[in-house]
XYZ file of C-alpha atoms in Angstrom:
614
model
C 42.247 94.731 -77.915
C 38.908 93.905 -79.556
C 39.834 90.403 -80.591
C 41.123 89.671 -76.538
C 37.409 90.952 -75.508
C 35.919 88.525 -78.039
C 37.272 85.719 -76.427
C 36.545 86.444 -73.403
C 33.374 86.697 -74.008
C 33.309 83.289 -75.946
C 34.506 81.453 -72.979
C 31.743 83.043 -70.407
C 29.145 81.809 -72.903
C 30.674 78.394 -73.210
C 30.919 77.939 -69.966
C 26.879 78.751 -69.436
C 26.109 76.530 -71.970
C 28.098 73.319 -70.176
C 26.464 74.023 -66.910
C 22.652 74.205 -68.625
C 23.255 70.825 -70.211
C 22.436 69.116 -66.328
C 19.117 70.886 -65.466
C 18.872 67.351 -63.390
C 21.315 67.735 -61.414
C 20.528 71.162 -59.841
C 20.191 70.532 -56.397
C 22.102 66.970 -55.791
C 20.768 63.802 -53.717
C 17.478 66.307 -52.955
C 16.206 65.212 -55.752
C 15.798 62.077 -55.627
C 13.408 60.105 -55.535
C 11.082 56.250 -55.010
C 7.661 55.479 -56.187
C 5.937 52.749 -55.559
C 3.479 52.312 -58.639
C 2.055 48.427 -57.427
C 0.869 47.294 -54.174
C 2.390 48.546 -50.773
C 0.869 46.015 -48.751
C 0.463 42.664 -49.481
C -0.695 39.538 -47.764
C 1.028 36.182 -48.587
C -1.182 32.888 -48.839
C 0.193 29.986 -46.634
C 1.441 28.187 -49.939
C 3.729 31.292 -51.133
C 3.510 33.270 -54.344
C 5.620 35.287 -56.648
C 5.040 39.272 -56.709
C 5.981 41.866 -59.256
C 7.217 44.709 -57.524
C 6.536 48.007 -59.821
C 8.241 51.314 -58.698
C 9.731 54.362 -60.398
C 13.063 55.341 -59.305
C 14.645 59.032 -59.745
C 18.061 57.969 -58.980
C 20.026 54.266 -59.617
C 18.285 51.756 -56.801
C 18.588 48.606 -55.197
C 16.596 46.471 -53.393
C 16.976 44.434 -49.506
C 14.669 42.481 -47.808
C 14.320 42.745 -44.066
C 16.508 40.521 -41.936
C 15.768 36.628 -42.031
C 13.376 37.148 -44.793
C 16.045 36.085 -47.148
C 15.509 32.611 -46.028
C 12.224 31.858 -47.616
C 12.155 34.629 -50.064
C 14.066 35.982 -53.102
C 13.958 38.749 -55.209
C 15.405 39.736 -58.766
C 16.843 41.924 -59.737
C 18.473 43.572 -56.763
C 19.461 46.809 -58.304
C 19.237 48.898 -61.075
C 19.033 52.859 -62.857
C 16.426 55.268 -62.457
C 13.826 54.990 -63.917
C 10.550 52.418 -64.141
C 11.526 49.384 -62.608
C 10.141 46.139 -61.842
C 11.094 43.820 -58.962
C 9.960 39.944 -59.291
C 9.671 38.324 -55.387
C 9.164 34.964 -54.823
C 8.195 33.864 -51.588
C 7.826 30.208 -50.460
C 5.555 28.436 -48.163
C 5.320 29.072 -44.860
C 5.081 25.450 -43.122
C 5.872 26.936 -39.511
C 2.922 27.925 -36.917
C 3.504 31.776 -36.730
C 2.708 34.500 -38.987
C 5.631 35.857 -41.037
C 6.054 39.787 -41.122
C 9.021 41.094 -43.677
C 9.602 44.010 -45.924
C 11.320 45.103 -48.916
C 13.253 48.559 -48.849
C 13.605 49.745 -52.455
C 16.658 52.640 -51.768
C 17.321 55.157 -54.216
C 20.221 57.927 -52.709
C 18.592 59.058 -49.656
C 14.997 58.442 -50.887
C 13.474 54.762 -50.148
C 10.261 52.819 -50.764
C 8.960 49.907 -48.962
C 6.672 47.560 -49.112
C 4.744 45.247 -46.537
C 4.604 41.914 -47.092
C 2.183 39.473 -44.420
C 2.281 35.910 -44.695
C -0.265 33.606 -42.928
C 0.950 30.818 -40.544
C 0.264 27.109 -41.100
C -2.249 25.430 -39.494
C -0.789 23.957 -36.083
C -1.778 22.025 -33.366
C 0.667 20.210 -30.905
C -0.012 18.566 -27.699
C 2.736 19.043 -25.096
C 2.449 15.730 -22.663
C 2.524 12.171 -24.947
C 0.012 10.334 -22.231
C -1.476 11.060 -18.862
C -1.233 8.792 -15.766
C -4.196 8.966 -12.967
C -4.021 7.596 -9.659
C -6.900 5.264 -8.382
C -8.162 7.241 -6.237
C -9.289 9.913 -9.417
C -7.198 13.096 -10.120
C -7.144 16.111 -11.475
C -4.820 16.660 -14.421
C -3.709 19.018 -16.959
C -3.955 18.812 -20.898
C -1.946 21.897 -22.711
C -2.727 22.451 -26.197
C -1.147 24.732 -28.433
C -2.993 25.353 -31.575
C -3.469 28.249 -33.923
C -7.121 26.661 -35.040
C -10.352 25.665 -33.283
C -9.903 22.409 -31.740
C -12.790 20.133 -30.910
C -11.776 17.446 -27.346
C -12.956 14.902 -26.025
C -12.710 11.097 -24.303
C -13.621 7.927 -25.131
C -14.624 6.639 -21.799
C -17.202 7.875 -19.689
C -14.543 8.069 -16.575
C -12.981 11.137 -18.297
C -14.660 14.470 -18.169
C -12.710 17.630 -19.794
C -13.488 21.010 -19.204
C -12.764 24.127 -20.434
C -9.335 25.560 -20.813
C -7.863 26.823 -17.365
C -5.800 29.563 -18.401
C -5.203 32.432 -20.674
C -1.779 32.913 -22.090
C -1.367 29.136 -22.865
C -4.420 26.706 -23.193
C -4.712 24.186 -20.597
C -7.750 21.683 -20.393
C -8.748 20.289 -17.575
C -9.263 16.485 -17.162
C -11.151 14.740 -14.173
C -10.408 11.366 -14.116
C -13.218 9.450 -11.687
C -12.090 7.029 -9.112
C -11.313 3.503 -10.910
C -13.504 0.979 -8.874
C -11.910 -1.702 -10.290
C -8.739 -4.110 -9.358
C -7.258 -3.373 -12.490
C -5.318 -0.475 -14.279
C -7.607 0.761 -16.895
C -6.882 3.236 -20.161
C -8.513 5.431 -22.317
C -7.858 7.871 -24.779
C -8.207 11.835 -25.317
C -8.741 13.119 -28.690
C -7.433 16.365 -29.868
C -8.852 17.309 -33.390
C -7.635 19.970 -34.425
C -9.785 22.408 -37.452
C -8.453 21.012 -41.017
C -5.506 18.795 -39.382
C -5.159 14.941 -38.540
C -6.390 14.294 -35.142
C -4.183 13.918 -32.195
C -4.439 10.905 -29.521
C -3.418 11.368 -25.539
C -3.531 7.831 -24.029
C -4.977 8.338 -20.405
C -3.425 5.272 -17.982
C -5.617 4.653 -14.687
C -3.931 2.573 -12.198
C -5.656 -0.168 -10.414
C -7.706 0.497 -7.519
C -5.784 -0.860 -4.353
C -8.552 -1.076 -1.595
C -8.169 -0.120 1.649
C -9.986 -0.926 4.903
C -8.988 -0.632 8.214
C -10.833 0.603 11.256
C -9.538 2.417 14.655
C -9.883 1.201 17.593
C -11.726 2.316 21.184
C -10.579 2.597 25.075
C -12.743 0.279 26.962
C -16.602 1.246 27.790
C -17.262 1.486 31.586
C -19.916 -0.464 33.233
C -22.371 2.321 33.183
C -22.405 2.637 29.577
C -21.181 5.701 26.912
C -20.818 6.581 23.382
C -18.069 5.514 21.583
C -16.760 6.954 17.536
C -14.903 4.872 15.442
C -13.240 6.149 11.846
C -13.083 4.062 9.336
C -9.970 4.326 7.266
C -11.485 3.016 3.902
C -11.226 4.047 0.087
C -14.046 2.212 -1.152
C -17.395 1.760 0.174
C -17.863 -0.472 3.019
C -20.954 -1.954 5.068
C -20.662 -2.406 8.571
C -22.022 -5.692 10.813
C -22.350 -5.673 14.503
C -22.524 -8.486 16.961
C -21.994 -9.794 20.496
C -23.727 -7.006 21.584
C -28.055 -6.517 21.041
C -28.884 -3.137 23.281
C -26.642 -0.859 21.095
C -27.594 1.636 19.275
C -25.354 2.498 15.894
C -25.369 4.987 13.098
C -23.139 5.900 10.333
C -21.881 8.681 8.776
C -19.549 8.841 6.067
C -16.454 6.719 7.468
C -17.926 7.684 11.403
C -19.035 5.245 12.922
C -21.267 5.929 16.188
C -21.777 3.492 19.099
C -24.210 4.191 22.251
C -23.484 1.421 24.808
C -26.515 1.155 27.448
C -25.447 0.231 31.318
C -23.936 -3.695 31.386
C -25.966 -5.684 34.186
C -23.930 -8.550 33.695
C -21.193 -9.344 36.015
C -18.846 -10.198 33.059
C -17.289 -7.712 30.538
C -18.813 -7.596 27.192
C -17.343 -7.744 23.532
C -19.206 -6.292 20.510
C -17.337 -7.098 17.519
C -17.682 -4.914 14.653
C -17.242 -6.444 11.408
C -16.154 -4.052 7.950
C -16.593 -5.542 4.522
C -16.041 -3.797 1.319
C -19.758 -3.263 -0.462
C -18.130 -4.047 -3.805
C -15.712 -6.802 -3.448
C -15.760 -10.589 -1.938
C -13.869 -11.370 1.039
C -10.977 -13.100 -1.115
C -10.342 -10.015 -2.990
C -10.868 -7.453 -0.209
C -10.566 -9.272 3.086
C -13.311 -7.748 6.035
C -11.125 -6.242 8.610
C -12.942 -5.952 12.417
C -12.225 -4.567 15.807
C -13.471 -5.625 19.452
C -14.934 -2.829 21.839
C -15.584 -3.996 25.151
C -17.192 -2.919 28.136
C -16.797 -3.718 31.636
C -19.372 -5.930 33.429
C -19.638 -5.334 37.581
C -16.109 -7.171 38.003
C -13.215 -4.625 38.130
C -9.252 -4.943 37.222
C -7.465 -3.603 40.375
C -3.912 -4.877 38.878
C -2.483 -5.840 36.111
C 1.462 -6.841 36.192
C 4.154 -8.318 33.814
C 5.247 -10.501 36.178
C 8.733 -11.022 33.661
C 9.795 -7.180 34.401
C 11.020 -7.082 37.689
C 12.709 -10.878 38.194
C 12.639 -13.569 35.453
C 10.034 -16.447 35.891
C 11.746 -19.509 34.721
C 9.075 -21.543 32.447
C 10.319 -25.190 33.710
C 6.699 -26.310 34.251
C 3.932 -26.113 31.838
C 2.010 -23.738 34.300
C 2.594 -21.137 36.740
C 0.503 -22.616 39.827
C -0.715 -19.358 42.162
C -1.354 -19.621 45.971
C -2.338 -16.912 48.395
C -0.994 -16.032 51.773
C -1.894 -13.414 54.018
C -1.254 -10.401 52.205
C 0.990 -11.968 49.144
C 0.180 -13.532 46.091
C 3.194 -16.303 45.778
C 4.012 -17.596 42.336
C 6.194 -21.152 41.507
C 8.092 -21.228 38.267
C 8.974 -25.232 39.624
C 11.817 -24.392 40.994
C 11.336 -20.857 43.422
C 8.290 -19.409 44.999
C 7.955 -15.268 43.591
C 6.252 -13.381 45.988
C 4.206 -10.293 44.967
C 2.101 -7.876 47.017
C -1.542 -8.571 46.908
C -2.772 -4.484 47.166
C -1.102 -3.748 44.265
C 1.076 -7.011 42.554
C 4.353 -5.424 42.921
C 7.451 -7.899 43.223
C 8.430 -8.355 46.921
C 10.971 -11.168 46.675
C 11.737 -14.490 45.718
C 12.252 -17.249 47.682
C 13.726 -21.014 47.336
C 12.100 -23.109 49.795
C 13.933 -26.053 51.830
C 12.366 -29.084 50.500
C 14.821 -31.866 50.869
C 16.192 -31.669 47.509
C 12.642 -31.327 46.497
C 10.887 -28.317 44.256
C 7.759 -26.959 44.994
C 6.333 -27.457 41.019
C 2.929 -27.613 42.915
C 1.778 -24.352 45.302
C -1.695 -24.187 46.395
C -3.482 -23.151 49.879
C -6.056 -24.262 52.059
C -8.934 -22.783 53.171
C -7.373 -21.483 56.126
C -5.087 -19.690 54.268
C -1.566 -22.396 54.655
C 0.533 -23.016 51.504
C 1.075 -26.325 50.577
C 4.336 -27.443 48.363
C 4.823 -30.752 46.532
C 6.726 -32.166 43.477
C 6.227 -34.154 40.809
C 6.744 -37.691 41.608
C 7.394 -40.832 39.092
C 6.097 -43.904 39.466
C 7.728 -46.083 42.159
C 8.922 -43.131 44.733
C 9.071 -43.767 48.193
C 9.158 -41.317 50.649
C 7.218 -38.876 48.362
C 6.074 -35.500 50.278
C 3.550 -32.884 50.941
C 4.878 -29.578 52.424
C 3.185 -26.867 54.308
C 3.937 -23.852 55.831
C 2.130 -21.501 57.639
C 3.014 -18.245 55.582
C 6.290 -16.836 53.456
C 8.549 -16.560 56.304
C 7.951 -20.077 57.916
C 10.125 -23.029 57.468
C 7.975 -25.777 55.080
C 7.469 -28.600 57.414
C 6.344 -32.338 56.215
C 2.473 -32.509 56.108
C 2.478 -36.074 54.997
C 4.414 -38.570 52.667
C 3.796 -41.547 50.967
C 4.643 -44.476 48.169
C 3.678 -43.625 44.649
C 2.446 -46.467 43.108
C 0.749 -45.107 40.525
C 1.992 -45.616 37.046
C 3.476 -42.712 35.621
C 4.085 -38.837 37.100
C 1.922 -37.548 40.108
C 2.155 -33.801 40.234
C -0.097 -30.571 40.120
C -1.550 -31.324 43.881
C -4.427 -29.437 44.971
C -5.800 -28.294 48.246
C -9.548 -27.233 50.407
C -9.897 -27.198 54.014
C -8.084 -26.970 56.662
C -4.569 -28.541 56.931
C -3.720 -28.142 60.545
C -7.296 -30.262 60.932
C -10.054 -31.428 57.997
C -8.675 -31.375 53.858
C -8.380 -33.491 50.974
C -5.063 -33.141 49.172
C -5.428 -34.542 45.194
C -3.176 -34.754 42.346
C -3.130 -35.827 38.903
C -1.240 -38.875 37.171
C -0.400 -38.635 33.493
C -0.224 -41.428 30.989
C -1.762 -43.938 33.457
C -4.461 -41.217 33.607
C -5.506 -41.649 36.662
C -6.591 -38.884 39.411
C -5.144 -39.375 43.351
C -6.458 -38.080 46.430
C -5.235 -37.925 50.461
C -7.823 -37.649 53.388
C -6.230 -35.445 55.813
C -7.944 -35.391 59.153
C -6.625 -34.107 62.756
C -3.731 -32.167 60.461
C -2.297 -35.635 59.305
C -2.719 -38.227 56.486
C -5.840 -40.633 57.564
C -5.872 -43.865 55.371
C -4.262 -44.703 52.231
C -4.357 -43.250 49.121
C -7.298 -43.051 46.691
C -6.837 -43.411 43.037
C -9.059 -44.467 40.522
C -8.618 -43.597 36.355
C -9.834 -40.435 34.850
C -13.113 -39.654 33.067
C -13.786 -39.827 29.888
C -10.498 -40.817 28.929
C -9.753 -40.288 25.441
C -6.227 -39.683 24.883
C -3.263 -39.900 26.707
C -2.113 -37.100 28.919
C 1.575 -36.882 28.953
C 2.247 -34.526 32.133
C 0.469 -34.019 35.089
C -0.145 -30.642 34.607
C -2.094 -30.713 31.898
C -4.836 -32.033 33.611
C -6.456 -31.223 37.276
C -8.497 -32.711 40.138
C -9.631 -30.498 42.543
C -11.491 -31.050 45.610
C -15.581 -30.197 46.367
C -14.808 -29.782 50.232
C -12.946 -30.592 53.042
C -13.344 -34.542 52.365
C -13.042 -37.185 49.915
C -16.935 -38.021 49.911
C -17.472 -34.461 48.809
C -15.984 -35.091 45.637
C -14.214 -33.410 42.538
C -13.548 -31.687 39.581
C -11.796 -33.031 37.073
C -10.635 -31.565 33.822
C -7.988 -32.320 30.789
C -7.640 -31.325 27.066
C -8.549 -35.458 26.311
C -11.501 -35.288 28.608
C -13.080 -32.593 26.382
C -15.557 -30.548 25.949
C -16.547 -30.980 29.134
C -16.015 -30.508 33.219
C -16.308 -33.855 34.933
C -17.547 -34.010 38.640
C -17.147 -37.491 40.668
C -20.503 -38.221 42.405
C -19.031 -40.931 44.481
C -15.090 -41.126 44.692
C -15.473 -44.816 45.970
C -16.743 -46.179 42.849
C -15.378 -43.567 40.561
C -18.403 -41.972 39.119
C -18.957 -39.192 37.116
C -21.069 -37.126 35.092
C -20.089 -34.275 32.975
C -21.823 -31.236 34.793
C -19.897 -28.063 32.288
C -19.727 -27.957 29.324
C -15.923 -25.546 28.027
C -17.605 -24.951 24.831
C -14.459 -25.975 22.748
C -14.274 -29.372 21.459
C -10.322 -29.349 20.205
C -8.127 -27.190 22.183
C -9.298 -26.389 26.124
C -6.403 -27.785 28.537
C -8.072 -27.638 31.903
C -5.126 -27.297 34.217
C -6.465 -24.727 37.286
C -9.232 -24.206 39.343
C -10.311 -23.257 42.742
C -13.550 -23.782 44.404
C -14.663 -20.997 46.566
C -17.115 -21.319 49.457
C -19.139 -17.666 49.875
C -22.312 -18.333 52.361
C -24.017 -21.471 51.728
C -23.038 -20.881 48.446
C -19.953 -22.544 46.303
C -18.531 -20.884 43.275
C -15.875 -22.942 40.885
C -12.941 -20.527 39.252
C -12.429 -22.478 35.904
C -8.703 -21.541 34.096
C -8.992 -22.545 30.379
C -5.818 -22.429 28.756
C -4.640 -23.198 25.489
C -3.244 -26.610 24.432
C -1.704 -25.356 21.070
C -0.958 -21.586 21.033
C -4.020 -20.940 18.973
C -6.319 -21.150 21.374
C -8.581 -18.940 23.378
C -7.512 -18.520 26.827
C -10.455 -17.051 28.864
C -11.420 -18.288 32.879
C -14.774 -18.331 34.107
C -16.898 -18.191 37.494
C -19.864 -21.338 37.793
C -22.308 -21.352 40.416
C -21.505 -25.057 41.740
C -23.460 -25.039 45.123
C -25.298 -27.817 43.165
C -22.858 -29.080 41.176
C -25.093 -31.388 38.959
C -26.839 -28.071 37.888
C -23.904 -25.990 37.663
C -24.466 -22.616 35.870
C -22.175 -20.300 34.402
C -22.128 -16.534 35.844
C -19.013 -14.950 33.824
C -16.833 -15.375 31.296
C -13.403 -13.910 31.242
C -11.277 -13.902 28.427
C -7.336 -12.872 28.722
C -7.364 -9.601 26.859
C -9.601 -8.316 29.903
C -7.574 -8.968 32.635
C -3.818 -9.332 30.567
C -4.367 -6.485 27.640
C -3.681 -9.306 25.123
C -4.769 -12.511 24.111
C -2.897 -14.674 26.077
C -1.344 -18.176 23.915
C 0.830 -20.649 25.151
C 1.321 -24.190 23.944
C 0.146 -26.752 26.541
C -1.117 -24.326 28.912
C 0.058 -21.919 31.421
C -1.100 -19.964 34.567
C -3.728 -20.590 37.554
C -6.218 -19.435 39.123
C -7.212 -18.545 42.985
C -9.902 -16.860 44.884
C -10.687 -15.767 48.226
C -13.808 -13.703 49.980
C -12.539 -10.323 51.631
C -13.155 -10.167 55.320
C -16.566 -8.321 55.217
C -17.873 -10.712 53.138
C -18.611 -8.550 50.270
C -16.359 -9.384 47.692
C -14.331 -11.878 46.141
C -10.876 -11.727 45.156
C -9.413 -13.428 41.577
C -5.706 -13.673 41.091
C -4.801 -15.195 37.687
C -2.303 -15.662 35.541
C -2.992 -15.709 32.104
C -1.628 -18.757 29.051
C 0.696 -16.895 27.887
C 2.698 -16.922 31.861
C 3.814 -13.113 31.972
C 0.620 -11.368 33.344
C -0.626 -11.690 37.004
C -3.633 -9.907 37.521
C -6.317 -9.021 40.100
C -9.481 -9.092 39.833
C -12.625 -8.176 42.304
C -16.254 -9.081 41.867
C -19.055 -7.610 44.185
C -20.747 -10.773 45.930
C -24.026 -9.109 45.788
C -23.875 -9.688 41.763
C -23.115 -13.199 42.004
């Protein structure tokens, strides 16, 4: 019994000795344990370094590094027993433009230690755009920078100015290019420099300036004068000229340009041409553009009609001879007679008159208001004719015929007086250039014919129409008016039919291209007035009409000037001519009546000027 008690007692005290061997283990994973004997934080140059880690473990460790960071850093060893312990990291060079943030977790059981690691970021600058492109006209533009150091900018040219950055979250400069005043694309350069780096170059491309001028244009200015604004659509700067025009008063303002018209006396409209020209640039490289603005004189445009719109004019003959009776305006395309109403030139009908197989190329009246039709006649004809009617609706009846025995083509007849008692009927001849002319008295041909060769001849004139002889008065002793593109620059009058004299009374002002082929002398009073129809012989040419005071025709003067964009809308050119002319005095005496058609042969237009401005 005492020996089983003994070893009972042996095995309790055994057993307390094998559990006080492990005083470190009382209490598990509580205890243990990481100290961090070195640095906690540290902050990594740019270039890298190696660390030694120094920490004091209770319990076996290792050692991670926080995600990613295992790309430019390593550590040895990564584990080990408790105890002192000693970590080497190496950590490489951070070539990128951010800051690098990582850790390393020393983990011992449940206990950890960590340490902060901070490495700076490279030095960086980047510009995101390779160049910049400006327009001519100047622009704004945009510059982003991304840097991570102080940058200095700037241009090499003085046409780039950069201001500060625009934003906050990324840095934008701002670049004003300036206008490029020059015909060519220019370039310059930006630099970026960038604190401790190698600079950076932006190539700035300016495209060529690419001028423009133009200038609006203006409704027309009445007679009693106004103001009148004109823009100028213009990207450089541009100096204005004005001329035609000396009473005006003008200012400028920016690209406005302002234009007080004073009352126009004269009985004529008025053109004042306004003239732009770039300040900077020649003529060749920048051609002056320049606009007409005209104002009305005392005459006034009751009508103006496309004659083409409502039935086709056939252009057979080189003009469109006009004649008036009663209350119509009748038209001849050489073939048919168009009739249009006088109050307002609207188309009433046409009409193709019974001439014997015969055309009525020439239409003309009298004085007395009768129409007169004729052909054109070559050399050799017998039995040529002169029609007349005594309006629209009567049957053309013979008014005289003869032999033409003139070389060449008699055509474009003309008429003054009475038919039915006193008138001279002429015509002109081409080639032969010679000018004809019938004495018509008691309403029937009295004598022979009178012929006699042009004035002035120069060249030849290959149709009749190109040329015209028109009659003084009611007799051949009262002489004529003779005009012709070879016979120019100037109006002939014959002093003495008989012995074919003449003296150029009128100058046409043009000395290459006037084809006299209409007129009408007009007796108001005591007093004669000569409508002169200009028209072009090539289609360059300035088609215009004008009204001379011929009561004396060796002093003729010059009253008005008309030209075709007044009475047609356009300028008005037609090869070889076109159109005619004839006036009348209203009943009362107080104004006189134009009806012309203009070169071009599609406008028929009426025109009235007060006989007290004469």
């Amino acid at each position: 019994m005492k020996k089983a008690l003994i070893l009972i007692a042996s095995s309790i005290i055994a057993a307390g000795m094998l559990v006080s061997c492990k005083p470190e283990e009382k209490g598990g994973e509580d205890a243990a344990k990481v100290e961090i004997t070195s640095d906690a934080k540290i902050n990594v140059p740019v270039d890298g370094n190696t660390y030694k880690v120094a920490f004091n473990a209770t319990v076996a460790w290792k050692a991670t590094l926080s995600e990613g960071a295992d790309a430019f850093a390593a550590l040895t060893p990564s584990s080990g027993d408790a105890g002192d312990a000693e970590i080497t990291l190496q950590v490489r060079a951070n070539r990128g433009g951010e800051e690098r943030a990582f850790t390393l977790t020393i983990t011992a059981g449940t206990a950890s230690g960590v340490v902060e690691f901070t490495q700076e970021a490279a030095a960086t600058a980047n510009v995101k755009v390779e160049a910049l492109t400006a327009a001519a006209e100047g622009e704004t533009l945009e510059l982003p920078v991304e840097s991570n150091v102080r940058c200095a900018i700037e241009a090499d040219v003085e046409w780039i100015k950069i201001s500060a950055p625009k934003a906050v979250t990324e840095v934008k400069y701002v670049v004003d290019v300036l206008p490029n005043p020059t015909l060519e694309q220019r370039t310059g350069n930006i630099t970026v420099s960038p604190e401790g780096l190698e600079d950076i170059i932006v190539p700035v491309t300016q495209a060529a300036l690419v001028p423009h001028l133009a200038i609006g244009s203006a409704d027309i200015i009445p007679q009693a004068g106004g103001t009148v604004e004109l823009e100028v659509d213009a990207n450089i700067e541009f100096v204005p000229e004005f001329s035609g025009i000396d009473d005006i008063e003008t200012t400028v303002d920016g690209n406005k340009i302002t234009i007080v018209f004073p009352a126009n006396e004269a009985l004529a409209p008025r053109s004042l041409y306004i003239k732009i020209t770039a300040q900077d640039f020649d003529e060749e490289s920048v051609p002056a553009v320049g606009v007409y603005v005209t104002q009305l004189g005392h005459a006034a445009i009751d009508w103006s009609v496309q004659i083409t719109t409502a039935e086709p004019i056939i252009e057979s003959n080189s003009t469109l001879p006009i004649a008036l009776s009663k209350d119509n305006v009748l038209m001849s395309d050489g073939f048919d007679v168009f009739v249009f109403k006088a109050s307002d030139g609207s188309f009433v009908k046409k009409i193709t008159p019974s001439l014997e197989g015969y055309y009525p190329k020439s239409l003309a009246n009298d004085d007395a208001g009768h129409i007169i039709m004729a052909d054109t006649y070559a050399s050799g004809t017998e039995g040529a004719k002169v029609w007349w009617a005594d309006d629209i609706d009567s049957t053309p009846a013979e008014l005289f015929s003869f032999t033409q025995d003139v070389y060449n083509n008699m055509g474009n007849f003309r008429v003054h007086g009475d038919v039915t008692g006193s008138a001279v009927v002429s015509a002109d001849v081409s080639a032969s250039q010679y000018w004809a002319a019938f004495q018509i008295t008691g309403g029937s041909l009295d004598g022979t014919m009178v012929r006699a060769e042009h004035p002035a001849e120069q060249t030849t004139v290959w149709n009749p129409f190109y040329g015209v002889c028109e009659p003084y008065g009611d007799k051949i002793s009262d002489g004529f008016f003779y005009g012709t593109y070879p016979a120019r620059p100037n109006l002939w009058f014959c002093t003495d039919p008989t012995n074919n004299t003449w003296s150029a009374v009128i100058s046409s002002g043009v000395d290459w291209d006037t084809c006299l082929n209409s007129m009408d002398v007009v007796t108001i009073g005591s007093k004669k007035y000569l409508l002169y129809l200009a028209t072009g012989f090539f289609t360059y040419s300035n088609v215009h009409f004008r009204i001379y005071d011929v009561t004396d025709p060796s002093a003729a003067k010059q009253i008005g000037s008309f030209g075709s964009p007044f009475y047609s809308g356009a300028d008005a050119t037609s090869a070889y001519g076109g159109g005619g002319i004839v006036g009348k005095v209203t009943s009362d005496g107080k104004t006189l009546e134009i009806y012309v058609c203009d070169g071009s042969r599609d406008t028929l237009a009426k025109i009235s000027v007060p006989v007290d401005k004469l």
